[in-house]
Coordinates of C-alpha atoms and ligand atoms in Angstrom, one line a residue:
M1 CA 0.0 0.0 0.0
N2 CA 1.6 3.3 -0.9
R3 CA 1.6 6.4 1.2
R4 CA -1.3 8.1 -0.7
K5 CA -3.5 5.1 -0.3
F6 CA -2.6 4.6 3.3
L7 CA -3.4 8.2 4.1
G8 CA -6.6 7.9 2.2
L9 CA -7.7 4.9 4.1
S10 CA -6.7 6.2 7.5
A11 CA -8.7 9.4 6.8
L12 CA -11.7 7.2 6.2
T13 CA -11.2 4.9 9.2
T14 CA -10.5 7.5 11.9
P15 CA -13.6 9.5 12.0
L16 CA -13.2 10.6 15.6
L17 CA -9.8 12.1 15.0
I18 CA -10.5 13.6 11.6
S19 CA -14.1 14.4 11.6
K20 CA -14.8 17.3 9.2
K21 CA -16.5 20.4 10.3
S22 CA -17.6 23.6 8.7
L23 CA -15.6 26.7 9.4
A24 CA -18.0 27.9 12.1
N25 CA -15.2 28.1 14.6
T26 CA -13.3 30.7 12.5
F27 CA -14.1 33.2 15.2
Q28 CA -12.6 31.4 18.1
A29 CA -11.1 33.2 21.0
Q30 CA -7.4 33.1 21.9
N31 CA -6.1 29.8 20.7
K32 CA -2.4 29.0 21.1
P33 CA -0.3 27.2 20.4
I34 CA -1.8 26.1 17.1
V35 CA -0.6 24.9 13.8
I36 CA -2.6 24.8 10.5
S37 CA -1.6 23.3 7.2
T38 CA -2.8 22.7 3.7
W39 CA -4.5 19.5 2.7
D40 CA -5.3 16.4 4.6
S41 CA -1.6 15.4 4.5
G42 CA -1.3 18.3 7.0
M43 CA -2.6 16.0 9.8
A44 CA 0.8 14.2 10.0
V45 CA 2.7 17.4 9.5
N46 CA 0.8 19.1 12.3
A47 CA 1.5 16.2 14.6
E48 CA 5.3 16.8 14.1
A49 CA 4.9 20.5 14.5
W50 CA 2.9 19.9 17.6
K51 CA 5.7 18.0 19.3
V52 CA 7.7 21.2 19.2
L53 CA 4.8 23.5 20.1
S54 CA 3.6 21.4 23.0
N55 CA 7.1 21.5 24.5
K56 CA 7.0 25.3 24.4
G57 CA 9.3 25.3 21.3
S58 CA 9.3 28.1 18.8
S59 CA 6.8 28.4 15.9
L60 CA 9.9 28.5 13.6
D61 CA 11.2 25.2 14.8
A62 CA 7.7 23.8 14.6
V63 CA 7.0 24.7 11.0
E64 CA 10.4 23.4 10.0
A65 CA 9.8 20.1 11.7
G66 CA 6.4 19.7 10.0
A67 CA 7.9 20.4 6.6
I68 CA 10.8 18.1 7.2
H69 CA 8.3 15.3 8.0
I70 CA 6.5 15.5 4.7
E71 CA 9.8 16.0 2.7
N72 CA 10.7 12.5 4.1
E73 CA 7.7 10.9 2.5
I74 CA 8.8 9.1 -0.6
N75 CA 5.4 8.7 -2.2
C76 CA 4.3 12.3 -1.8
C77 CA 4.1 15.2 -4.1
V78 CA 6.5 17.1 -1.8
G79 CA 10.2 16.6 -1.6
L80 CA 12.3 14.2 -3.7
G81 CA 9.4 11.7 -3.9
G82 CA 7.5 14.4 -5.9
Y83 CA 6.6 14.4 -9.5
P84 CA 9.3 15.7 -11.9
D85 CA 9.2 18.5 -14.4
R86 CA 8.8 17.8 -18.1
D87 CA 12.5 16.9 -18.4
G88 CA 12.1 14.2 -15.8
I89 CA 13.9 16.1 -13.1
V90 CA 12.5 16.8 -9.6
T91 CA 13.0 20.4 -8.7
L92 CA 12.1 21.6 -5.2
D93 CA 10.8 25.0 -4.0
A94 CA 10.6 26.0 -0.3
C95 CA 10.5 29.0 2.0
I96 CA 10.3 29.8 5.6
M97 CA 9.5 33.0 7.5
D98 CA 9.6 33.9 11.2
H99 CA 7.9 36.4 13.5
T100 CA 10.6 39.1 12.9
A101 CA 10.0 38.9 9.1
N102 CA 13.3 37.1 8.6
C103 CA 12.9 34.8 5.7
G104 CA 14.7 32.4 3.4
A105 CA 13.9 30.4 0.3
V106 CA 15.2 28.1 -2.4
A107 CA 13.8 27.4 -5.8
G108 CA 14.6 24.8 -8.4
L109 CA 16.7 22.9 -6.0
E110 CA 17.7 19.4 -7.2
R111 CA 18.8 16.3 -5.3
I112 CA 18.6 17.8 -1.8
K113 CA 16.2 16.0 0.6
H114 CA 15.2 18.9 2.8
P115 CA 14.8 22.1 0.9
I116 CA 13.0 23.7 3.9
S117 CA 16.1 23.4 6.0
V118 CA 18.2 24.8 3.2
A119 CA 15.7 27.7 3.1
R120 CA 16.2 28.2 6.8
K121 CA 20.0 28.3 6.3
V122 CA 19.6 30.9 3.6
M123 CA 17.7 32.9 6.1
E124 CA 20.1 32.5 9.0
K125 CA 23.5 32.3 7.2
T126 CA 23.3 34.7 4.3
P127 CA 22.3 38.3 3.7
H128 CA 19.9 37.0 0.9
V129 CA 16.4 35.7 0.8
I130 CA 16.2 33.4 -2.2
L131 CA 18.8 31.1 -3.8
V132 CA 18.0 29.2 -7.0
G133 CA 19.1 26.2 -9.0
N134 CA 22.7 25.3 -9.0
G135 CA 23.6 28.1 -6.6
A136 CA 21.1 26.8 -4.1
Q137 CA 22.4 23.3 -4.5
Q138 CA 26.0 24.4 -4.1
F139 CA 25.1 26.4 -0.9
A140 CA 23.2 23.3 0.4
V141 CA 26.2 21.0 -0.1
E142 CA 28.6 23.6 1.4
N143 CA 26.3 23.6 4.5
G144 CA 26.5 19.9 4.9
F145 CA 23.4 18.7 3.1
M146 CA 23.9 15.4 1.2
L147 CA 23.6 15.3 -2.5
E148 CA 21.0 12.5 -3.2
S149 CA 20.9 10.3 -6.3
G150 CA 18.1 12.3 -8.1
E151 CA 16.4 9.0 -9.1
L152 CA 12.6 9.3 -9.3
S153 CA 10.4 7.4 -6.8
N154 CA 8.6 4.5 -8.4
D155 CA 5.3 6.4 -8.2
A156 CA 6.8 9.4 -9.9
K157 CA 8.5 7.2 -12.5
N158 CA 5.2 5.6 -13.4
A159 CA 3.4 8.9 -13.6
Y160 CA 6.1 10.4 -15.7
T161 CA 6.2 7.5 -18.1
E162 CA 2.4 7.8 -18.5
W163 CA 2.6 11.6 -18.9
L164 CA 5.2 11.2 -21.6
K165 CA 2.7 9.4 -23.8
K166 CA 0.8 12.6 -24.3
N167 CA 3.5 15.1 -23.3
E168 CA 1.1 17.9 -22.6
Y169 CA 1.1 20.3 -19.7
K170 CA -2.5 20.7 -18.8
P171 CA -3.1 21.9 -15.3
V172 CA -6.9 21.5 -15.7
I173 CA -8.3 20.6 -12.4
N174 CA -10.8 18.0 -11.7
I175 CA -12.2 19.5 -8.5
E176 CA -13.6 16.2 -7.2
R177 CA -11.4 14.4 -4.7
K178 CA -10.5 10.9 -5.8
Q179 CA -12.2 8.2 -3.8
N180 CA -9.8 6.5 -1.4
G181 CA -7.0 8.7 -2.5
P182 CA -7.4 12.1 -1.0
F183 CA -3.7 12.7 -0.5
A184 CA -3.4 14.5 -3.8
P185 CA -6.7 16.3 -4.1
T186 CA -6.3 18.0 -7.5
F187 CA -5.8 16.2 -10.7
F188 CA -5.1 16.4 -14.4
D189 CA -8.0 15.3 -16.6
D190 CA -6.7 11.7 -16.6
G191 CA -6.6 11.6 -12.8
T192 CA -2.9 12.3 -12.3
P193 CA -2.3 14.5 -9.3
N194 CA -0.6 17.7 -10.5
H195 CA 0.1 19.5 -7.3
D196 CA 0.1 19.1 -3.6
T197 CA 2.1 21.7 -1.8
M198 CA 2.5 21.7 2.0
G199 CA 2.1 25.1 3.5
L200 CA 1.9 25.5 7.2
V201 CA 1.6 28.3 9.7
A202 CA 2.0 28.0 13.5
M203 CA 1.7 30.2 16.6
D204 CA 3.7 29.2 19.6
N205 CA 3.2 29.8 23.3
N206 CA 4.7 33.2 23.1
G207 CA 2.1 34.1 20.4
D208 CA 4.8 34.3 17.7
L209 CA 3.9 33.3 14.2
S210 CA 6.0 31.5 11.6
G211 CA 5.3 29.7 8.4
A212 CA 6.9 27.3 6.0
V213 CA 6.1 26.0 2.5
T214 CA 7.7 23.0 0.7
T215 CA 6.8 21.5 -2.7
S216 CA 8.0 19.9 -5.9
G217 CA 5.7 22.4 -7.6
M218 CA 3.4 21.6 -10.5
A219 CA 4.0 18.2 -12.0
F220 CA 5.5 18.3 -15.5
K221 CA 6.2 22.0 -15.4
V222 CA 8.8 23.5 -17.7
H223 CA 12.3 23.0 -16.3
G224 CA 13.2 26.2 -14.5
R225 CA 9.6 27.2 -13.7
V226 CA 9.2 28.6 -10.2
G227 CA 5.7 28.7 -8.6
D228 CA 4.3 30.7 -5.7
S229 CA 5.6 28.4 -3.0
P230 CA 9.1 29.9 -2.5
I231 CA 8.0 33.5 -3.1
I232 CA 7.6 35.5 0.1
G233 CA 4.2 37.3 -0.2
A234 CA 2.9 34.8 -2.7
G235 CA 3.1 31.3 -1.2
L236 CA 3.8 32.5 2.3
F237 CA 3.6 35.7 4.3
V238 CA 4.0 36.3 8.1
D239 CA 3.4 39.6 9.8
N240 CA 3.6 39.0 13.5
E241 CA 1.4 42.0 14.4
I242 CA -1.4 40.7 12.2
G243 CA -1.3 37.1 11.1
A244 CA 0.1 34.8 8.5
A245 CA -1.1 33.0 5.4
T246 CA -0.1 30.3 3.0
S247 CA -1.4 29.0 -0.3
S248 CA -1.7 25.9 -2.5
G249 CA -2.8 25.6 -6.1
V250 CA -1.7 27.0 -9.4
G251 CA 1.1 29.2 -8.4
E252 CA 1.0 31.6 -11.3
E253 CA -2.4 32.8 -10.2
V254 CA -1.2 33.4 -6.7
I255 CA 2.0 35.2 -7.8
R256 CA -0.1 37.6 -10.0
I257 CA -1.9 39.0 -6.9
C258 CA 0.9 38.6 -4.3
G259 CA -1.7 36.3 -2.7
T260 CA -0.6 35.7 0.9
H261 CA 0.6 39.3 1.4
L262 CA -2.8 40.4 0.2
V263 CA -4.5 38.0 2.6
V264 CA -2.5 39.4 5.5
E265 CA -3.3 43.0 4.4
F266 CA -7.0 42.1 4.4
M267 CA -6.6 40.8 8.0
R268 CA -4.9 44.1 8.8
Q269 CA -8.0 45.9 7.6
G270 CA -10.1 43.8 10.1
Y271 CA -11.3 40.9 8.0
S272 CA -11.4 37.5 9.6
P273 CA -8.9 34.9 8.2
E274 CA -11.7 33.3 6.2
M275 CA -13.0 36.6 4.8
A276 CA -9.4 37.7 4.0
C277 CA -8.8 34.5 2.1
K278 CA -12.2 34.9 0.3
K279 CA -11.3 38.4 -0.8
A280 CA -8.0 37.3 -2.2
I281 CA -9.7 34.5 -4.1
E282 CA -12.2 37.1 -5.4
R283 CA -9.3 39.0 -6.8
I284 CA -8.1 36.0 -8.8
V285 CA -11.6 35.2 -10.0
K286 CA -12.4 38.8 -11.0
R287 CA -9.3 39.0 -13.1
D288 CA -10.2 36.2 -15.4
K289 CA -13.3 34.2 -14.5
A290 CA -13.0 31.8 -17.4
K291 CA -9.5 30.9 -16.4
A292 CA -10.4 30.7 -12.8
K293 CA -13.0 28.0 -13.6
T294 CA -10.1 25.8 -14.8
V295 CA -7.7 26.2 -11.9
Q296 CA -7.6 25.7 -8.2
V297 CA -6.1 28.0 -5.6
G298 CA -6.7 27.8 -1.9
F299 CA -5.6 30.3 0.8
L300 CA -5.2 29.4 4.4
A301 CA -4.7 32.0 7.1
M302 CA -4.4 32.6 10.8
N303 CA -4.6 35.8 12.8
K304 CA -2.9 36.8 16.1
K305 CA -5.8 35.5 18.1
G306 CA -5.3 32.0 16.7
Q307 CA -8.4 32.3 14.6
Y308 CA -8.1 30.6 11.3
G309 CA -9.9 30.3 8.0
A310 CA -9.5 29.3 4.4
Y311 CA -11.1 29.9 1.0
A312 CA -10.6 28.3 -2.4
I313 CA -11.6 28.9 -6.0
Q314 CA -13.0 25.4 -6.3
K315 CA -14.4 22.7 -4.2
G316 CA -11.9 20.2 -2.9
F317 CA -9.4 22.3 -0.9
V318 CA -9.1 21.0 2.7
F319 CA -6.8 21.9 5.5
S320 CA -5.7 20.5 8.8
V321 CA -5.7 22.1 12.3
K322 CA -4.0 21.0 15.5
S323 CA -4.4 22.9 18.8
N324 CA -5.3 22.0 22.4
R325 CA -8.9 22.0 21.2
E326 CA -8.9 20.1 18.0
N327 CA -7.0 17.8 15.7
Q328 CA -8.9 17.5 12.4
I329 CA -9.4 18.3 8.8
H330 CA -11.7 21.0 7.6
D331 CA -13.3 21.6 4.2
S332 CA -12.6 25.0 2.8
K333 CA -15.4 27.1 1.5
Y334 CA -15.1 27.9 -2.2
M335 CA -16.2 30.4 -4.7
L336 CA -17.2 28.6 -7.9
S337 CA -19.4 25.6 -8.0
Ligands
LIG401 N1 1.5 26.2 -5.6 C1 2.4 25.1 -6.1 C2 3.0 25.6 -7.4 O1 2.5 26.4 -8.1 C3 1.6 23.9 -6.5 C4 0.8 23.3 -5.4 O2 0.2 24.0 -4.6 O3 0.8 22.1 -5.2 O4 4.1 25.2 -7.6

């Protein structure tokens, strides 16, 4: 049984742990520590982050631990087990941001298992924010990261072989989640998952916010393509006075509106996390409704009170929450039906 199927089944067989609820509790009172993350795969990620948070660790350490956990999953669309680009190469994007607006990112990183930790090193050891491609890899190796083989996982190899038959980049999203296989909730027309980014945001006992994003990006993308995930203000933004947000979905749409920065700015204006996400989604849909009908984007946000919320273009975006009060998956509301 591969990882996706296992997670699919466990989601179906643990109703107490993972019962779904509406977002009625978006307006909760003070709620810390807390970690929220994209998709149902966020349950396991949150559990790792929670180990740090419940020991009074920092939100920065928590989000890194969560991201590392999923980067270790070999049959997952994140990390080296992810799907390759159209040249058959897995290229990884990641970023991390803390409560002081320190941030670091890598893009197009090859053969390194933990891009999130390289992003953290960029943040802590360089005067820069983003390193890309060969430079990012060189930096990683210089900082003690092992160069892995670069071989595709079996799952990715099979998907790539199938994809080569048509050789078409078509990020058209079937918004229905696959029965028994919810790990990768958005698909190419033929049922192949085409993205599944992990974005997570945490607030620690001190009330400090941090976030992290890690991904192999859109499957079968053009070699060199960078999505929203490693871009601060697009895939992730943290403002410790206001809140933090992350995203998943077709990155180009998120980059165009500086998505997560926009969500945080809406929260600054007084909108709840869910409403802030909704307004950012509205911005995407308004720009090109016909296009929006064919793509998925989901935003996920938390404010300084530990209130959280999400909104997506299409049905099918889900997110995971872990706090002292809950440990479950929520369905995101969505704009187009
Ligand atoms: N946002 C990611 C990208 O565009 C894809 C995803 O969310 O899975 O690379």
